[in-house]
Amino acid sequence: MKKADIKAIVKNLNKDELRDLISVAQGVLSALFSSDEIEDNIKESRFSKGYECPKCQCKDVNKNGKTRGRQRYICKRCRCTFDEFTMSPFSSTNLGLDKWLKYCELMILGLSIRQCATEIGVGVKTSFYMRHRILDVINLSLKNDMVEGIVEVDEVFIRESYKGNHSKSTTFKMPREPRKRGKGKKDKKKRGISNDQICIETGVDRKGNIVMGAVCNGRITTNDIIRFFDGKIGEDVTFVVDSHKSYLSINKDLNVELKRVPRGKSMIDSVYHLQHVNSLHSGFKRWLMHFNGVSTKYISNYLAWFKFLQLSKKNKKSDRIKDMLVNVATKETCITINTIRNRYIELA
């Protein structure tokens, strides 16, 4: 549209319509500039060591035209063409970066899949796969996090869930009778901790570092604790734990000092206590309730999501969105609809 035509349209608008037009224009421009800025950040992060072929890691490349405004490159060795999004979760999608940017913003706010779909203007299935493409990469990037110093260790339990439509599946078989709404005769909730629950082991240090993972069904054992924390702790670590017997002999295998909080209490003194980890578990359960149940096979992704929100909660909202998107776009990984759909329950 020509500038003269735009002026002619604007002249016929009243004050309220002009205000609406200005607010819409500001929103569009801010989104445009932020997406351009983030695209530059993605390119800078992806090619931090120079332009490199993602297939053969050869650095002898040439420019090879543009696609959708993005510069493409060609490798002189293997003749593979690529850009900054090749072999990333965004490589096989027709959605623009602005929509992914908006989706990350909605995830920071904790909106449901259906709400995100409405806001973005995509289907519910597309929204689901967008979410798990992002979460898969976040989960991958946070897997190697470690804790150090004084570490509060405790576990939290959530009910095992097989949420989803399995009617068309040829490989999945329900290991139990499906639960119905309300209290049926066959849906008897077991008292206390049982194998119908997933145990999530958690470690939180005083610097705010977090390790969380679904480790087993039912009560945690000493071997589960050792296996989970192996490679996740630094040197000269002190574990603050509760009085459960599974923690009695972990100090030798993990080479940590053990401080046990007596039964019925949450602290030994003002230094050795479990208040941070208990607070984290309370926040996690409240946050998880918004999703009306999460399938256990995706719980590791939701743990990574919650962990990301906790680690970045002191940052500005714009920085959190930017960090999430840049982190996702710069990871070389092959995530497809089938890898998300055909997932099985994996315990740490």
PDB file of N, CA and C in Angstrom, residues 205-281:
ATOM      1  N   ASP A 205      20.618 -26.315  46.181  1.00  0.00           N
ATOM      2  CA  ASP A 205      21.705 -25.757  46.986  1.00  0.00           C
ATOM      3  C   ASP A 205      21.425 -24.293  47.321  1.00  0.00           C
ATOM      4  N   ARG A 206      22.311 -23.684  48.089  1.00  0.00           N
ATOM      5  CA  ARG A 206      22.063 -22.329  48.580  1.00  0.00           C
ATOM      6  C   ARG A 206      22.313 -21.255  47.520  1.00  0.00           C
ATOM      7  N   LYS A 207      22.864 -21.645  46.385  1.00  0.00           N
ATOM      8  CA  LYS A 207      23.041 -20.697  45.281  1.00  0.00           C
ATOM      9  C   LYS A 207      21.840 -20.697  44.340  1.00  0.00           C
ATOM     10  N   GLY A 208      20.870 -21.565  44.632  1.00  0.00           N
ATOM     11  CA  GLY A 208      19.670 -21.629  43.802  1.00  0.00           C
ATOM     12  C   GLY A 208      19.726 -22.667  42.708  1.00  0.00           C
ATOM     13  N   ASN A 209      20.823 -23.426  42.614  1.00  0.00           N
ATOM     14  CA  ASN A 209      20.902 -24.492  41.613  1.00  0.00           C
ATOM     15  C   ASN A 209      19.947 -25.626  41.985  1.00  0.00           C
ATOM     16  N   ILE A 210      19.340 -26.218  40.976  1.00  0.00           N
ATOM     17  CA  ILE A 210      18.315 -27.239  41.203  1.00  0.00           C
ATOM     18  C   ILE A 210      18.587 -28.453  40.328  1.00  0.00           C
ATOM     19  N   VAL A 211      18.437 -29.633  40.916  1.00  0.00           N
ATOM     20  CA  VAL A 211      18.367 -30.866  40.124  1.00  0.00           C
ATOM     21  C   VAL A 211      17.074 -31.573  40.505  1.00  0.00           C
ATOM     22  N   MET A 212      16.297 -31.926  39.500  1.00  0.00           N
ATOM     23  CA  MET A 212      15.017 -32.604  39.719  1.00  0.00           C
ATOM     24  C   MET A 212      14.864 -33.710  38.695  1.00  0.00           C
ATOM     25  N   GLY A 213      14.281 -34.813  39.119  1.00  0.00           N
ATOM     26  CA  GLY A 213      14.061 -35.898  38.172  1.00  0.00           C
ATOM     27  C   GLY A 213      13.129 -36.955  38.728  1.00  0.00           C
ATOM     28  N   ALA A 214      12.318 -37.539  37.839  1.00  0.00           N
ATOM     29  CA  ALA A 214      11.460 -38.664  38.220  1.00  0.00           C
ATOM     30  C   ALA A 214      12.325 -39.918  38.257  1.00  0.00           C
ATOM     31  N   VAL A 215      12.411 -40.556  39.417  1.00  0.00           N
ATOM     32  CA  VAL A 215      13.385 -41.641  39.585  1.00  0.00           C
ATOM     33  C   VAL A 215      12.764 -43.033  39.674  1.00  0.00           C
ATOM     34  N   CYS A 216      11.554 -43.145  40.213  1.00  0.00           N
ATOM     35  CA  CYS A 216      10.998 -44.487  40.403  1.00  0.00           C
ATOM     36  C   CYS A 216       9.510 -44.403  40.721  1.00  0.00           C
ATOM     37  N   ASN A 217       8.882 -45.563  40.753  1.00  0.00           N
ATOM     38  CA  ASN A 217       7.508 -45.679  41.254  1.00  0.00           C
ATOM     39  C   ASN A 217       7.557 -46.016  42.741  1.00  0.00           C
ATOM     40  N   GLY A 218       6.746 -45.339  43.523  1.00  0.00           N
ATOM     41  CA  GLY A 218       6.693 -45.641  44.948  1.00  0.00           C
ATOM     42  C   GLY A 218       7.874 -45.084  45.710  1.00  0.00           C
ATOM     43  N   ARG A 219       8.158 -45.722  46.847  1.00  0.00           N
ATOM     44  CA  ARG A 219       9.221 -45.259  47.737  1.00  0.00           C
ATOM     45  C   ARG A 219      10.594 -45.321  47.075  1.00  0.00           C
ATOM     46  N   ILE A 220      11.379 -44.293  47.318  1.00  0.00           N
ATOM     47  CA  ILE A 220      12.730 -44.239  46.774  1.00  0.00           C
ATOM     48  C   ILE A 220      13.656 -45.133  47.595  1.00  0.00           C
ATOM     49  N   THR A 221      14.631 -45.717  46.921  1.00  0.00           N
ATOM     50  CA  THR A 221      15.602 -46.575  47.596  1.00  0.00           C
ATOM     51  C   THR A 221      16.979 -45.915  47.580  1.00  0.00           C
ATOM     52  N   THR A 222      17.888 -46.489  48.334  1.00  0.00           N
ATOM     53  CA  THR A 222      19.258 -45.958  48.388  1.00  0.00           C
ATOM     54  C   THR A 222      19.905 -45.980  47.008  1.00  0.00           C
ATOM     55  N   ASN A 223      19.705 -47.063  46.273  1.00  0.00           N
ATOM     56  CA  ASN A 223      20.286 -47.171  44.924  1.00  0.00           C
ATOM     57  C   ASN A 223      19.720 -46.117  43.979  1.00  0.00           C
ATOM     58  N   ASP A 224      18.422 -45.816  44.118  1.00  0.00           N
ATOM     59  CA  ASP A 224      17.806 -44.774  43.286  1.00  0.00           C
ATOM     60  C   ASP A 224      18.448 -43.412  43.556  1.00  0.00           C
ATOM     61  N   ILE A 225      18.689 -43.126  44.822  1.00  0.00           N
ATOM     62  CA  ILE A 225      19.294 -41.836  45.200  1.00  0.00           C
ATOM     63  C   ILE A 225      20.715 -41.734  44.655  1.00  0.00           C
ATOM     64  N   ILE A 226      21.480 -42.800  44.829  1.00  0.00           N
ATOM     65  CA  ILE A 226      22.874 -42.801  44.358  1.00  0.00           C
ATOM     66  C   ILE A 226      22.923 -42.658  42.840  1.00  0.00           C
ATOM     67  N   ARG A 227      22.053 -43.385  42.150  1.00  0.00           N
ATOM     68  CA  ARG A 227      22.029 -43.325  40.683  1.00  0.00           C
ATOM     69  C   ARG A 227      21.634 -41.931  40.192  1.00  0.00           C
ATOM     70  N   PHE A 228      20.684 -41.311  40.881  1.00  0.00           N
ATOM     71  CA  PHE A 228      20.208 -39.996  40.446  1.00  0.00           C
ATOM     72  C   PHE A 228      21.270 -38.911  40.641  1.00  0.00           C
ATOM     73  N   PHE A 229      21.948 -38.917  41.780  1.00  0.00           N
ATOM     74  CA  PHE A 229      22.903 -37.844  42.085  1.00  0.00           C
ATOM     75  C   PHE A 229      24.304 -38.109  41.535  1.00  0.00           C
ATOM     76  N   ASP A 230      24.536 -39.269  40.994  1.00  0.00           N
ATOM     77  CA  ASP A 230      25.850 -39.582  40.439  1.00  0.00           C
ATOM     78  C   ASP A 230      26.174 -38.630  39.279  1.00  0.00           C
ATOM     79  N   GLY A 231      27.246 -37.869  39.418  1.00  0.00           N
ATOM     80  CA  GLY A 231      27.643 -36.914  38.380  1.00  0.00           C
ATOM     81  C   GLY A 231      26.943 -35.571  38.462  1.00  0.00           C
ATOM     82  N   LYS A 232      26.091 -35.384  39.471  1.00  0.00           N
ATOM     83  CA  LYS A 232      25.346 -34.126  39.592  1.00  0.00           C
ATOM     84  C   LYS A 232      25.786 -33.282  40.791  1.00  0.00           C
ATOM     85  N   ILE A 233      26.811 -33.720  41.512  1.00  0.00           N
ATOM     86  CA  ILE A 233      27.246 -32.977  42.702  1.00  0.00           C
ATOM     87  C   ILE A 233      28.726 -32.624  42.594  1.00  0.00           C
ATOM     88  N   GLY A 234      29.082 -31.495  43.201  1.00  0.00           N
ATOM     89  CA  GLY A 234      30.469 -31.050  43.193  1.00  0.00           C
ATOM     90  C   GLY A 234      31.255 -31.666  44.342  1.00  0.00           C
ATOM     91  N   GLU A 235      32.327 -30.987  44.729  1.00  0.00           N
ATOM     92  CA  GLU A 235      33.172 -31.472  45.822  1.00  0.00           C
ATOM     93  C   GLU A 235      32.768 -30.807  47.143  1.00  0.00           C
ATOM     94  N   ASP A 236      33.083 -31.493  48.241  1.00  0.00           N
ATOM     95  CA  ASP A 236      32.798 -30.987  49.595  1.00  0.00           C
ATOM     96  C   ASP A 236      31.321 -30.602  49.750  1.00  0.00           C
ATOM     97  N   VAL A 237      30.469 -31.540  49.417  1.00  0.00           N
ATOM     98  CA  VAL A 237      29.022 -31.304  49.469  1.00  0.00           C
ATOM     99  C   VAL A 237      28.449 -31.862  50.769  1.00  0.00           C
ATOM    100  N   THR A 238      27.514 -31.116  51.338  1.00  0.00           N
ATOM    101  CA  THR A 238      26.786 -31.568  52.524  1.00  0.00           C
ATOM    102  C   THR A 238      25.320 -31.744  52.163  1.00  0.00           C
ATOM    103  N   PHE A 239      24.807 -32.948  52.338  1.00  0.00           N
ATOM    104  CA  PHE A 239      23.400 -33.227  52.079  1.00  0.00           C
ATOM    105  C   PHE A 239      22.597 -33.040  53.368  1.00  0.00           C
ATOM    106  N   VAL A 240      21.546 -32.237  53.281  1.00  0.00           N
ATOM    107  CA  VAL A 240      20.583 -32.126  54.374  1.00  0.00           C
ATOM    108  C   VAL A 240      19.364 -32.939  53.968  1.00  0.00           C
ATOM    109  N   VAL A 241      19.074 -33.996  54.719  1.00  0.00           N
ATOM    110  CA  VAL A 241      18.011 -34.932  54.338  1.00  0.00           C
ATOM    111  C   VAL A 241      17.065 -35.145  55.516  1.00  0.00           C
ATOM    112  N   ASP A 242      15.934 -35.795  55.234  1.00  0.00           N
ATOM    113  CA  ASP A 242      15.012 -36.133  56.319  1.00  0.00           C
ATOM    114  C   ASP A 242      15.432 -37.457  56.956  1.00  0.00           C
ATOM    115  N   SER A 243      14.577 -38.006  57.774  1.00  0.00           N
ATOM    116  CA  SER A 243      14.960 -39.181  58.566  1.00  0.00           C
ATOM    117  C   SER A 243      14.684 -40.512  57.868  1.00  0.00           C
ATOM    118  N   HIS A 244      14.321 -40.481  56.579  1.00  0.00           N
ATOM    119  CA  HIS A 244      14.011 -41.737  55.900  1.00  0.00           C
ATOM    120  C   HIS A 244      15.255 -42.618  55.791  1.00  0.00           C
ATOM    121  N   LYS A 245      15.057 -43.916  55.942  1.00  0.00           N
ATOM    122  CA  LYS A 245      16.180 -44.861  56.012  1.00  0.00           C
ATOM    123  C   LYS A 245      16.970 -44.966  54.703  1.00  0.00           C
ATOM    124  N   SER A 246      16.365 -44.573  53.572  1.00  0.00           N
ATOM    125  CA  SER A 246      17.062 -44.674  52.282  1.00  0.00           C
ATOM    126  C   SER A 246      18.293 -43.779  52.215  1.00  0.00           C
ATOM    127  N   TYR A 247      18.339 -42.739  53.053  1.00  0.00           N
ATOM    128  CA  TYR A 247      19.460 -41.800  53.021  1.00  0.00           C
ATOM    129  C   TYR A 247      20.601 -42.190  53.965  1.00  0.00           C
ATOM    130  N   LEU A 248      20.418 -43.252  54.727  1.00  0.00           N
ATOM    131  CA  LEU A 248      21.390 -43.593  55.771  1.00  0.00           C
ATOM    132  C   LEU A 248      22.798 -43.850  55.239  1.00  0.00           C
ATOM    133  N   SER A 249      22.894 -44.565  54.131  1.00  0.00           N
ATOM    134  CA  SER A 249      24.217 -45.013  53.668  1.00  0.00           C
ATOM    135  C   SER A 249      24.666 -44.381  52.353  1.00  0.00           C
ATOM    136  N   ILE A 250      24.068 -43.263  51.974  1.00  0.00           N
ATOM    137  CA  ILE A 250      24.452 -42.660  50.684  1.00  0.00           C
ATOM    138  C   ILE A 250      25.748 -41.863  50.779  1.00  0.00           C
ATOM    139  N   ASN A 251      26.149 -41.480  51.998  1.00  0.00           N
ATOM    140  CA  ASN A 251      27.326 -40.606  52.135  1.00  0.00           C
ATOM    141  C   ASN A 251      28.611 -41.270  51.642  1.00  0.00           C
ATOM    142  N   LYS A 252      28.725 -42.589  51.796  1.00  0.00           N
ATOM    143  CA  LYS A 252      29.939 -43.280  51.355  1.00  0.00           C
ATOM    144  C   LYS A 252      30.014 -43.355  49.831  1.00  0.00           C
ATOM    145  N   ASP A 253      28.904 -43.712  49.212  1.00  0.00           N
ATOM    146  CA  ASP A 253      28.902 -43.871  47.749  1.00  0.00           C
ATOM    147  C   ASP A 253      28.999 -42.537  47.016  1.00  0.00           C
ATOM    148  N   LEU A 254      28.372 -41.507  47.569  1.00  0.00           N
ATOM    149  CA  LEU A 254      28.382 -40.199  46.909  1.00  0.00           C
ATOM    150  C   LEU A 254      29.473 -39.275  47.438  1.00  0.00           C
ATOM    151  N   ASN A 255      30.168 -39.715  48.483  1.00  0.00           N
ATOM    152  CA  ASN A 255      31.250 -38.927  49.086  1.00  0.00           C
ATOM    153  C   ASN A 255      30.744 -37.560  49.549  1.00  0.00           C
ATOM    154  N   VAL A 256      29.680 -37.590  50.348  1.00  0.00           N
ATOM    155  CA  VAL A 256      29.094 -36.354  50.875  1.00  0.00           C
ATOM    156  C   VAL A 256      28.959 -36.468  52.393  1.00  0.00           C
ATOM    157  N   GLU A 257      28.916 -35.309  53.036  1.00  0.00           N
ATOM    158  CA  GLU A 257      28.606 -35.276  54.466  1.00  0.00           C
ATOM    159  C   GLU A 257      27.088 -35.261  54.618  1.00  0.00           C
ATOM    160  N   LEU A 258      26.588 -35.947  55.625  1.00  0.00           N
ATOM    161  CA  LEU A 258      25.147 -36.104  55.788  1.00  0.00           C
ATOM    162  C   LEU A 258      24.665 -35.417  57.068  1.00  0.00           C
ATOM    163  N   LYS A 259      23.642 -34.584  56.913  1.00  0.00           N
ATOM    164  CA  LYS A 259      22.968 -33.964  58.053  1.00  0.00           C
ATOM    165  C   LYS A 259      21.504 -34.391  58.001  1.00  0.00           C
ATOM    166  N   ARG A 260      21.078 -35.147  59.008  1.00  0.00           N
ATOM    167  CA  ARG A 260      19.716 -35.683  59.004  1.00  0.00           C
ATOM    168  C   ARG A 260      18.816 -34.869  59.932  1.00  0.00           C
ATOM    169  N   VAL A 261      17.712 -34.389  59.362  1.00  0.00           N
ATOM    170  CA  VAL A 261      16.728 -33.639  60.142  1.00  0.00           C
ATOM    171  C   VAL A 261      15.848 -34.642  60.887  1.00  0.00           C
ATOM    172  N   PRO A 262      15.668 -34.480  62.190  1.00  0.00           N
ATOM    173  CA  PRO A 262      14.862 -35.440  62.960  1.00  0.00           C
ATOM    174  C   PRO A 262      13.419 -35.518  62.453  1.00  0.00           C
ATOM    175  N   ARG A 263      12.810 -36.663  62.672  1.00  0.00           N
ATOM    176  CA  ARG A 263      11.427 -36.880  62.256  1.00  0.00           C
ATOM    177  C   ARG A 263      10.497 -35.842  62.895  1.00  0.00           C
ATOM    178  N   GLY A 264       9.587 -35.327  62.088  1.00  0.00           N
ATOM    179  CA  GLY A 264       8.619 -34.354  62.593  1.00  0.00           C
ATOM    180  C   GLY A 264       9.114 -32.924  62.585  1.00  0.00           C
ATOM    181  N   LYS A 265      10.364 -32.704  62.173  1.00  0.00           N
ATOM    182  CA  LYS A 265      10.913 -31.350  62.122  1.00  0.00           C
ATOM    183  C   LYS A 265      11.371 -31.032  60.699  1.00  0.00           C
ATOM    184  N   SER A 266      11.540 -29.738  60.422  1.00  0.00           N
ATOM    185  CA  SER A 266      11.989 -29.324  59.091  1.00  0.00           C
ATOM    186  C   SER A 266      13.374 -28.693  59.121  1.00  0.00           C
ATOM    187  N   MET A 267      13.989 -28.638  60.312  1.00  0.00           N
ATOM    188  CA  MET A 267      15.307 -28.019  60.396  1.00  0.00           C
ATOM    189  C   MET A 267      16.084 -28.514  61.615  1.00  0.00           C
ATOM    190  N   ILE A 268      17.407 -28.497  61.479  1.00  0.00           N
ATOM    191  CA  ILE A 268      18.293 -28.776  62.612  1.00  0.00           C
ATOM    192  C   ILE A 268      18.617 -27.460  63.305  1.00  0.00           C
ATOM    193  N   ASP A 269      19.014 -26.472  62.501  1.00  0.00           N
ATOM    194  CA  ASP A 269      19.227 -25.105  62.976  1.00  0.00           C
ATOM    195  C   ASP A 269      19.008 -24.168  61.797  1.00  0.00           C
ATOM    196  N   SER A 270      19.442 -22.919  61.938  1.00  0.00           N
ATOM    197  CA  SER A 270      19.197 -21.929  60.886  1.00  0.00           C
ATOM    198  C   SER A 270      20.014 -22.179  59.622  1.00  0.00           C
ATOM    199  N   VAL A 271      20.998 -23.060  59.684  1.00  0.00           N
ATOM    200  CA  VAL A 271      21.838 -23.365  58.518  1.00  0.00           C
ATOM    201  C   VAL A 271      21.388 -24.652  57.840  1.00  0.00           C
ATOM    202  N   TYR A 272      21.175 -25.683  58.628  1.00  0.00           N
ATOM    203  CA  TYR A 272      20.809 -26.990  58.072  1.00  0.00           C
ATOM    204  C   TYR A 272      19.302 -27.208  58.228  1.00  0.00           C
ATOM    205  N   HIS A 273      18.603 -27.052  57.117  1.00  0.00           N
ATOM    206  CA  HIS A 273      17.144 -27.210  57.132  1.00  0.00           C
ATOM    207  C   HIS A 273      16.666 -27.642  55.747  1.00  0.00           C
ATOM    208  N   LEU A 274      15.365 -27.903  55.639  1.00  0.00           N
ATOM    209  CA  LEU A 274      14.765 -28.351  54.374  1.00  0.00           C
ATOM    210  C   LEU A 274      13.717 -27.364  53.865  1.00  0.00           C
ATOM    211  N   GLN A 275      13.805 -26.137  54.307  1.00  0.00           N
ATOM    212  CA  GLN A 275      12.750 -25.172  53.981  1.00  0.00           C
ATOM    213  C   GLN A 275      12.733 -24.789  52.503  1.00  0.00           C
ATOM    214  N   HIS A 276      13.920 -24.678  51.894  1.00  0.00           N
ATOM    215  CA  HIS A 276      13.961 -24.292  50.481  1.00  0.00           C
ATOM    216  C   HIS A 276      13.377 -25.387  49.584  1.00  0.00           C
ATOM    217  N   VAL A 277      13.752 -26.620  49.843  1.00  0.00           N
ATOM    218  CA  VAL A 277      13.264 -27.710  48.995  1.00  0.00           C
ATOM    219  C   VAL A 277      11.776 -27.955  49.230  1.00  0.00           C
ATOM    220  N   ASN A 278      11.316 -27.788  50.466  1.00  0.00           N
ATOM    221  CA  ASN A 278       9.883 -27.934  50.743  1.00  0.00           C
ATOM    222  C   ASN A 278       9.077 -26.839  50.045  1.00  0.00           C
ATOM    223  N   SER A 279       9.617 -25.633  50.050  1.00  0.00           N
ATOM    224  CA  SER A 279       8.958 -24.519  49.357  1.00  0.00           C
ATOM    225  C   SER A 279       8.916 -24.765  47.850  1.00  0.00           C
ATOM    226  N   LEU A 280      10.007 -25.308  47.319  1.00  0.00           N
ATOM    227  CA  LEU A 280      10.062 -25.618  45.889  1.00  0.00           C
ATOM    228  C   LEU A 280       9.015 -26.663  45.517  1.00  0.00           C
ATOM    229  N   HIS A 281       8.871 -27.685  46.343  1.00  0.00           N
ATOM    230  CA  HIS A 281       7.883 -28.732  46.078  1.00  0.00           C
ATOM    231  C   HIS A 281       6.455 -28.189  46.140  1.00  0.00           C
TER     232      HIS A 281
END
